[in-house]
Tab-separated table of C-alpha atoms and ligand atoms in Angstrom:
chain	number	residue	atom	x	y	z
A	273	UNK	CA	-15.536	36.150	-7.084
A	274	UNK	CA	-15.437	36.534	-10.867
A	275	UNK	CA	-17.877	35.648	-13.621
A	276	UNK	CA	-15.748	33.555	-15.953
A	277	UNK	CA	-16.421	32.185	-19.444
A	278	UNK	CA	-14.337	29.303	-20.783
A	279	UNK	CA	-14.189	28.509	-24.517
A	280	UNK	CA	-12.547	25.190	-25.431
A	281	UNK	CA	-13.030	22.362	-22.953
A	282	UNK	CA	-10.568	19.791	-24.296
A	283	UNK	CA	-7.653	17.936	-22.732
A	284	UNK	CA	-6.276	21.102	-21.113
A	285	UNK	CA	-9.393	23.261	-20.843
A	286	UNK	CA	-11.409	21.049	-18.502
A	287	UNK	CA	-8.827	20.547	-15.746
A	288	UNK	CA	-7.879	24.241	-15.909
A	289	UNK	CA	-11.490	25.445	-15.748
A	290	UNK	CA	-12.175	23.000	-12.912
A	291	UNK	CA	-9.594	24.780	-10.721
A	292	UNK	CA	-11.503	28.052	-11.150
A	293	UNK	CA	-14.729	26.291	-10.167
A	294	UNK	CA	-12.874	24.866	-7.146
A	295	UNK	CA	-11.741	28.378	-6.185
A	296	UNK	CA	-15.382	29.512	-6.057
A	297	UNK	CA	-15.769	31.315	-9.383
A	298	UNK	CA	-18.793	30.885	-11.623
A	299	UNK	CA	-17.566	29.346	-14.866
A	300	UNK	CA	-19.771	29.109	-17.976
A	301	UNK	CA	-18.221	26.921	-20.643
A	302	UNK	CA	-18.719	26.239	-24.324
A	303	UNK	CA	-17.319	23.597	-26.685
A	304	UNK	CA	-18.483	22.262	-30.049
A	305	UNK	CA	-17.891	18.675	-28.892
A	306	UNK	CA	-20.606	16.917	-26.884
A	307	UNK	CA	-18.220	14.657	-24.951
A	308	UNK	CA	-16.129	17.673	-23.955
A	309	UNK	CA	-19.276	19.463	-22.742
A	310	UNK	CA	-20.314	16.467	-20.617
A	311	UNK	CA	-16.857	16.134	-19.027
A	312	UNK	CA	-16.860	19.850	-18.263
A	313	UNK	CA	-20.314	19.708	-16.689
A	314	UNK	CA	-19.132	16.875	-14.413
A	315	UNK	CA	-16.244	19.153	-13.377
A	316	UNK	CA	-18.697	21.877	-12.316
A	317	UNK	CA	-18.611	24.074	-15.434
A	318	UNK	CA	-22.041	25.502	-16.311
A	319	UNK	CA	-22.867	24.679	-19.927
A	320	UNK	CA	-23.616	27.487	-22.392
A	321	UNK	CA	-25.161	26.991	-25.825
A	322	UNK	CA	-23.024	29.534	-27.675
A	323	UNK	CA	-20.010	31.783	-27.309
A	324	UNK	CA	-22.332	34.797	-26.966
A	325	UNK	CA	-24.281	33.118	-24.157
A	326	UNK	CA	-21.102	32.037	-22.353
A	327	UNK	CA	-19.434	35.456	-22.380
A	328	UNK	CA	-22.435	37.705	-21.663
A	329	UNK	CA	-21.785	39.402	-18.291
A	330	UNK	CA	-18.353	37.765	-17.913
A	331	UNK	CA	-15.458	39.684	-16.345
A	332	UNK	CA	-12.855	37.353	-17.794
A	333	UNK	CA	-12.968	34.986	-20.781
A	334	UNK	CA	-10.485	32.141	-21.213
A	335	UNK	CA	-9.848	30.467	-24.566
A	336	UNK	CA	-8.084	27.089	-24.774
A	337	UNK	CA	-8.365	26.047	-28.425
A	338	UNK	CA	-6.228	24.164	-30.925
A	339	UNK	CA	-4.849	26.967	-33.081
A	340	UNK	CA	-4.879	30.648	-34.035
A	341	UNK	CA	-7.617	30.441	-36.680
A	342	UNK	CA	-9.976	28.741	-34.190
A	343	UNK	CA	-9.301	31.388	-31.532
A	344	UNK	CA	-9.854	34.101	-34.141
A	345	UNK	CA	-13.146	32.485	-35.140
A	346	UNK	CA	-14.560	32.398	-31.596
A	347	UNK	CA	-13.390	35.904	-30.641
A	348	UNK	CA	-14.095	38.021	-33.722
A	349	UNK	CA	-17.086	38.534	-35.985
A	350	UNK	CA	-20.731	39.192	-35.073
A	351	UNK	CA	-21.109	35.901	-33.157
A	352	UNK	CA	-17.701	36.191	-31.480
A	353	UNK	CA	-16.810	36.992	-27.878
A	354	UNK	CA	-15.526	40.558	-28.473
A	355	UNK	CA	-18.920	41.656	-29.825
A	356	UNK	CA	-20.754	40.371	-26.722
A	357	UNK	CA	-18.389	41.417	-23.942
A	358	UNK	CA	-18.822	44.536	-21.847
A	359	UNK	CA	-15.981	47.069	-22.190
A	360	UNK	CA	-13.415	46.458	-19.463
A	361	UNK	CA	-13.620	42.673	-19.681
A	362	UNK	CA	-10.372	40.777	-20.309
A	363	UNK	CA	-9.793	37.825	-22.646
A	364	UNK	CA	-7.005	35.428	-21.619
A	365	UNK	CA	-5.917	33.161	-24.453
A	366	UNK	CA	-4.049	30.123	-23.122
A	367	UNK	CA	-3.804	28.408	-26.529
A	368	UNK	CA	-0.563	28.265	-28.525
A	369	UNK	CA	-1.304	30.496	-31.538
A	370	UNK	CA	1.903	32.300	-32.520
A	371	UNK	CA	3.069	35.861	-32.050
A	372	UNK	CA	1.420	37.685	-34.973
A	373	UNK	CA	-2.033	36.199	-34.325
A	374	UNK	CA	-1.845	37.199	-30.633
A	375	UNK	CA	-0.901	40.797	-31.532
A	376	UNK	CA	-3.659	40.986	-34.123
A	377	UNK	CA	-6.267	39.789	-31.601
A	378	UNK	CA	-4.941	42.277	-29.015
A	379	UNK	CA	-5.569	45.118	-31.483
A	380	UNK	CA	-9.040	43.870	-32.362
A	381	UNK	CA	-9.931	43.470	-28.661
A	382	UNK	CA	-8.814	47.065	-28.102
A	383	UNK	CA	-11.354	48.281	-30.698
A	384	UNK	CA	-14.094	46.803	-28.463
A	385	UNK	CA	-12.623	48.240	-25.241
A	386	UNK	CA	-11.699	44.715	-24.171
A	387	UNK	CA	-8.296	43.645	-22.793
A	388	UNK	CA	-6.388	40.731	-24.358
A	389	UNK	CA	-3.601	38.779	-22.664
A	390	UNK	CA	-1.710	35.996	-24.434
A	391	UNK	CA	-1.071	33.361	-21.774
A	392	UNK	CA	0.205	30.142	-23.333
A	393	UNK	CA	0.989	27.382	-20.869
A	394	UNK	CA	3.495	24.587	-20.393
A	395	UNK	CA	3.286	21.456	-18.267
A	396	UNK	CA	0.882	19.209	-20.171
A	397	UNK	CA	-2.355	17.657	-18.966
A	398	UNK	CA	-0.662	16.555	-15.761
A	399	UNK	CA	0.377	20.151	-15.064
A	400	UNK	CA	-3.181	21.273	-15.796
A	401	UNK	CA	-4.601	18.674	-13.398
A	402	UNK	CA	-2.127	19.547	-10.661
A	403	UNK	CA	-2.406	23.325	-11.188
A	404	UNK	CA	1.358	23.396	-11.690
A	405	UNK	CA	1.424	24.953	-15.168
A	406	UNK	CA	3.895	27.612	-16.243
A	407	UNK	CA	2.037	30.599	-17.761
A	408	UNK	CA	3.849	33.049	-20.055
A	409	UNK	CA	1.952	36.333	-20.266
A	410	UNK	CA	2.036	39.012	-22.916
A	411	UNK	CA	-0.098	42.155	-22.654
A	412	UNK	CA	-0.805	45.311	-20.664
A	413	UNK	CA	0.189	45.331	-16.994
A	414	UNK	CA	-3.276	46.532	-15.962
A	415	UNK	CA	-4.954	43.523	-17.613
A	416	UNK	CA	-2.352	41.104	-16.276
A	417	UNK	CA	-2.931	42.436	-12.748
A	418	UNK	CA	-6.686	41.904	-13.132
A	419	UNK	CA	-6.415	38.254	-14.176
A	420	UNK	CA	-3.439	37.187	-12.066
A	421	UNK	CA	-5.535	36.078	-9.050
A	422	UNK	CA	-7.427	33.682	-11.360
A	423	UNK	CA	-4.231	32.413	-12.962
A	424	UNK	CA	-2.830	31.523	-9.547
A	425	UNK	CA	-5.517	28.821	-9.315
A	426	UNK	CA	-4.278	27.308	-12.590
A	427	UNK	CA	-0.498	27.565	-12.546
A	428	UNK	CA	2.443	27.631	-10.175
A	429	UNK	CA	4.832	29.808	-12.218
A	430	UNK	CA	3.229	32.870	-13.770
A	431	UNK	CA	5.465	35.380	-15.502
A	432	UNK	CA	4.606	38.616	-17.285
A	433	UNK	CA	7.074	38.354	-20.159
A	434	UNK	CA	6.268	41.677	-21.824
A	435	UNK	CA	3.937	43.351	-24.317
A	436	UNK	CA	1.259	41.605	-26.362
A	437	UNK	CA	2.675	38.582	-28.237
A	438	UNK	CA	5.701	38.168	-25.970
A	439	UNK	CA	4.063	35.254	-24.106
A	440	UNK	CA	3.614	33.498	-27.456
A	441	UNK	CA	7.216	34.342	-28.386
A	442	UNK	CA	8.406	32.551	-25.246
A	443	UNK	CA	6.120	29.595	-25.939
A	444	UNK	CA	7.215	29.221	-29.577
A	445	UNK	CA	10.842	28.913	-28.501
A	446	UNK	CA	10.075	26.584	-25.593
A	447	UNK	CA	8.005	24.260	-27.740
A	448	UNK	CA	10.621	24.179	-30.483
A	449	UNK	CA	12.920	22.672	-27.844
A	450	UNK	CA	10.189	20.369	-26.539
A	451	UNK	CA	9.444	19.033	-30.040
A	452	UNK	CA	13.100	18.329	-30.742
A	453	UNK	CA	13.664	16.554	-27.436
A	454	UNK	CA	10.472	14.497	-27.855
A	455	UNK	CA	11.543	13.363	-31.310
A	456	UNK	CA	15.006	12.538	-29.937
A	457	UNK	CA	13.473	10.563	-27.031
A	458	UNK	CA	11.379	8.540	-29.503
A	459	UNK	CA	14.334	7.759	-31.770
A	460	UNK	CA	16.503	6.829	-28.776
A	461	UNK	CA	13.815	4.574	-27.279
A	462	UNK	CA	13.468	2.677	-30.558
A	463	UNK	CA	17.234	2.227	-30.827
A	464	UNK	CA	17.425	1.047	-27.188
A	465	UNK	CA	14.675	-1.459	-27.931
A	466	UNK	CA	16.497	-2.771	-31.000
A	467	UNK	CA	19.673	-3.140	-28.915
A	468	UNK	CA	17.787	-5.374	-26.489
A	469	UNK	CA	17.996	-2.952	-23.555
A	470	UNK	CA	15.363	-3.304	-20.849
A	471	UNK	CA	13.189	-0.149	-21.097
A	472	UNK	CA	13.092	0.358	-17.327
A	473	UNK	CA	16.880	0.058	-17.018
A	474	UNK	CA	17.326	2.338	-20.051
A	475	UNK	CA	15.005	4.920	-18.466
A	476	UNK	CA	16.683	4.742	-15.031
A	477	UNK	CA	20.166	5.137	-16.498
A	478	UNK	CA	19.312	8.061	-18.810
A	479	UNK	CA	17.540	9.805	-15.927
A	480	UNK	CA	20.942	9.934	-14.206
A	481	UNK	CA	22.911	10.676	-17.352
A	482	UNK	CA	23.365	13.404	-19.937
A	483	UNK	CA	20.520	12.254	-22.198
A	484	UNK	CA	17.837	13.234	-19.659
A	485	UNK	CA	15.222	15.874	-20.514
A	486	UNK	CA	11.771	16.963	-19.303
A	487	UNK	CA	10.083	15.129	-22.172
A	488	UNK	CA	12.082	11.937	-21.610
A	489	UNK	CA	11.382	12.019	-17.878
A	490	UNK	CA	7.638	12.733	-18.101
A	491	UNK	CA	6.660	11.445	-21.530
A	492	UNK	CA	8.865	8.347	-21.921
A	493	UNK	CA	7.502	6.907	-25.180
A	494	UNK	CA	7.527	3.148	-24.405
A	495	UNK	CA	4.646	1.794	-22.309
A	496	UNK	CA	4.827	0.495	-18.754
A	497	UNK	CA	7.767	2.536	-17.451
A	498	UNK	CA	6.291	5.930	-16.503
A	499	UNK	CA	2.735	5.276	-15.286
A	500	UNK	CA	1.593	8.860	-16.004
A	501	UNK	CA	3.023	8.977	-19.536
A	502	UNK	CA	0.371	8.667	-22.299
A	503	UNK	CA	2.488	5.820	-23.734
A	504	UNK	CA	1.342	3.767	-20.716
A	505	UNK	CA	-2.304	4.551	-21.563
A	506	UNK	CA	-2.608	3.360	-25.134
A	507	UNK	CA	-1.046	6.577	-26.491
A	508	UNK	CA	-4.284	8.492	-25.806
A	509	UNK	CA	-3.541	12.259	-25.628
A	510	UNK	CA	-2.168	14.124	-23.654
A	511	UNK	CA	-0.743	16.311	-26.356
A	512	UNK	CA	-1.676	15.373	-29.888
A	513	UNK	CA	0.791	14.818	-32.724
A	514	UNK	CA	-1.102	17.441	-34.776
A	515	UNK	CA	-0.625	20.038	-32.022
A	516	UNK	CA	3.143	19.553	-31.663
A	517	UNK	CA	3.360	19.686	-35.460
A	518	UNK	CA	1.499	23.020	-35.371
A	519	UNK	CA	3.901	24.339	-32.722
A	520	UNK	CA	6.961	23.332	-34.751
A	521	UNK	CA	5.438	24.972	-37.824
A	522	UNK	CA	4.986	28.189	-35.815
A	523	UNK	CA	8.650	27.927	-34.746
A	524	UNK	CA	9.981	27.427	-38.281
A	525	UNK	CA	7.815	30.237	-39.689
A	526	UNK	CA	9.027	32.568	-36.937
A	527	UNK	CA	12.634	31.516	-37.494
A	528	UNK	CA	12.309	32.217	-41.219
A	529	UNK	CA	10.948	35.685	-40.514
A	530	UNK	CA	13.931	36.423	-38.255
A	531	UNK	CA	16.461	34.715	-40.523
A	532	UNK	CA	17.429	32.044	-37.998
A	533	UNK	CA	18.403	28.504	-39.090
A	534	UNK	CA	16.343	25.824	-37.416
A	535	UNK	CA	17.468	22.632	-39.129
A	536	UNK	CA	16.858	20.347	-36.144
A	537	UNK	CA	13.369	21.765	-35.591
A	538	UNK	CA	12.612	21.246	-39.287
A	539	UNK	CA	13.605	17.589	-39.058
A	540	UNK	CA	11.457	17.033	-35.962
A	541	UNK	CA	8.566	18.792	-37.714
A	542	UNK	CA	8.915	16.451	-40.712
A	543	UNK	CA	8.812	13.384	-38.434
A	544	UNK	CA	5.606	14.565	-36.750
A	545	UNK	CA	4.123	15.508	-40.149
A	546	UNK	CA	4.787	11.975	-41.413
A	547	UNK	CA	3.212	10.518	-38.269
A	548	UNK	CA	0.136	12.660	-38.842
A	549	UNK	CA	-0.063	11.674	-42.524
A	550	UNK	CA	0.037	8.002	-41.572
A	551	UNK	CA	-3.023	8.475	-39.326
A	552	UNK	CA	-1.495	9.230	-35.890
A	553	UNK	CA	-2.433	12.934	-35.817
A	554	UNK	CA	-4.961	12.552	-33.012
A	555	UNK	CA	-2.762	10.214	-30.926
A	556	UNK	CA	-0.438	11.462	-28.206
A	557	UNK	CA	2.924	12.760	-29.442
A	558	UNK	CA	4.697	9.815	-27.746
A	559	UNK	CA	3.135	7.665	-30.518
A	560	UNK	CA	5.933	8.969	-32.769
A	561	UNK	CA	7.984	6.107	-31.266
A	562	UNK	CA	5.527	3.609	-32.793
A	563	UNK	CA	5.801	5.333	-36.165
A	564	UNK	CA	9.578	5.011	-35.897
A	565	UNK	CA	9.325	1.271	-35.277
A	566	UNK	CA	8.873	0.753	-31.520
A	567	UNK	CA	7.219	-2.537	-30.651
A	568	UNK	CA	4.572	-2.528	-27.910
A	569	UNK	CA	4.988	-5.536	-25.647
A	570	UNK	CA	2.955	-7.029	-22.878
A	571	UNK	CA	3.959	-5.772	-19.414
A	572	UNK	CA	7.035	-7.510	-18.031
A	573	UNK	CA	8.119	-8.884	-21.421
A	574	UNK	CA	11.818	-8.252	-21.955
A	575	UNK	CA	13.405	-7.002	-25.131
A	576	UNK	CA	15.417	-9.778	-26.708
A	577	UNK	CA	17.939	-10.467	-29.422
A	578	UNK	CA	15.170	-10.816	-32.005
A	579	UNK	CA	14.753	-7.050	-31.859
A	580	UNK	CA	18.203	-6.686	-33.369
A	581	UNK	CA	17.102	-8.207	-36.623
A	582	UNK	CA	13.454	-7.056	-36.570
B	772	NAD	P1	-7.956	19.820	-27.477
B	772	NAD	O1	-8.137	19.574	-28.930
B	772	NAD	O2	-8.041	18.683	-26.538
B	772	NAD	O3	-9.011	20.944	-26.978
B	772	NAD	C1	-9.522	21.958	-27.787
B	772	NAD	C2	-11.051	21.988	-27.592
B	772	NAD	O4	-11.582	23.086	-28.345
B	772	NAD	C3	-11.764	20.723	-28.117
B	772	NAD	O5	-12.555	20.166	-27.084
B	772	NAD	C4	-12.614	21.231	-29.280
B	772	NAD	O6	-13.841	20.536	-29.423
B	772	NAD	C5	-12.842	22.689	-28.865
B	772	NAD	N1	-13.224	23.553	-29.983
B	772	NAD	C6	-12.755	23.551	-31.251
B	772	NAD	N2	-13.357	24.514	-31.979
B	772	NAD	C7	-14.228	25.147	-31.141
B	772	NAD	C8	-15.132	26.244	-31.309
B	772	NAD	N3	-15.265	26.855	-32.473
B	772	NAD	N4	-15.874	26.609	-30.238
B	772	NAD	C9	-15.762	25.964	-29.026
B	772	NAD	N5	-14.910	24.929	-28.828
B	772	NAD	C10	-14.155	24.527	-29.862
B	772	NAD	O7	-6.545	20.567	-27.320
B	772	NAD	P2	-5.668	20.717	-25.972
B	772	NAD	O8	-4.698	19.600	-25.884
B	772	NAD	O9	-6.563	21.038	-24.833
B	772	NAD	O10	-4.799	22.002	-26.379
B	772	NAD	C11	-5.376	23.304	-26.439
B	772	NAD	C12	-4.278	24.319	-26.701
B	772	NAD	O11	-3.297	24.262	-25.674
B	772	NAD	C13	-3.520	24.108	-28.018
B	772	NAD	O12	-3.226	25.347	-28.579
B	772	NAD	C14	-2.250	23.394	-27.567
B	772	NAD	O13	-1.181	23.607	-28.464
B	772	NAD	C15	-2.007	24.015	-26.206
B	772	NAD	N6	-1.289	23.174	-25.233
B	772	NAD	C16	-1.618	21.855	-25.077
B	772	NAD	C17	-0.923	21.086	-24.147
B	772	NAD	C18	-1.234	19.609	-23.935
B	772	NAD	O14	-0.432	18.923	-23.296
B	772	NAD	N7	-2.342	19.083	-24.422
B	772	NAD	C19	0.074	21.673	-23.360
B	772	NAD	C20	0.359	23.039	-23.523
B	772	NAD	C21	-0.323	23.788	-24.471
């Protein structure tokens, strides 16, 4: 059994860490948010007061944080994880942080004799709860081999993509597609509503037609159709608007560097940026549909002709 430290016990971190607890590992966790700490404790994660306390004596450290600068903050510097880990330990970063940041952290980990694997995930909170995440790994084979048994408790498709940063490369491209299809699902749902189409019938037809996608299927943005979609739970995240905006920014920056046009991604990024600016940044990304004009109705209420002139 491994001594594990977990930094970042948010929407994804808690269910993922809980699977390691369930598999019999000792997991010490740290988060700056009190509610997150309480939820984690209820899931069997032992609370630690600081990053240094959490990682001392750990074989493997997981980070599941919002963005690259936050991961950098908790790993580097005198109070960071690298400074308090024994040589030979491995850090697994499951956050989405971009390629360059992952490679930079890999190099800085190396200076401390610590391994660093970028391991961004896909599958959402539901995938985290069901241990059915896809994990895309970048790093040295020896480190990947060491952490793979732990990752098998968290995900169902684990692939070593290549060298450091390659997991993030895969994730950047995947999430560019996810962001586009989510924005398209939101626009389509609003149009369907305006046309007076019943949301359930609209959903059932698209599911069997060419407009279907993973985001449409799992994160249908009108309430009351897909019980597990955040839209059916008051648009509570799930996956926050600010996080998909960050992912699309990473995609456009990467595309610029490699001289690739990404006009559709840029448009989706602008829509999520506007949603964030109007105060929806901490809501689930399905709330984009509300920003685009979707009307939330009481369960069972049909769309009607009034929608056409609303
Ligand atoms: P979240 O905001 O719910 O969780 C992040 C947690 O980190 C929060 O609890 C926050 O309090 C904590 N935190 C922030 N700064 C900290 C610090 N200095 N020390 C300790 N804890 C700190 O975010 P999330 O939805 O769990 O996403 C985490 C990462 O996973 C992001 O990079 C996101 O892009 C990626 N991701 C999310 C999803 C999803 O569906 N939510 C899916 C795939 C990937």
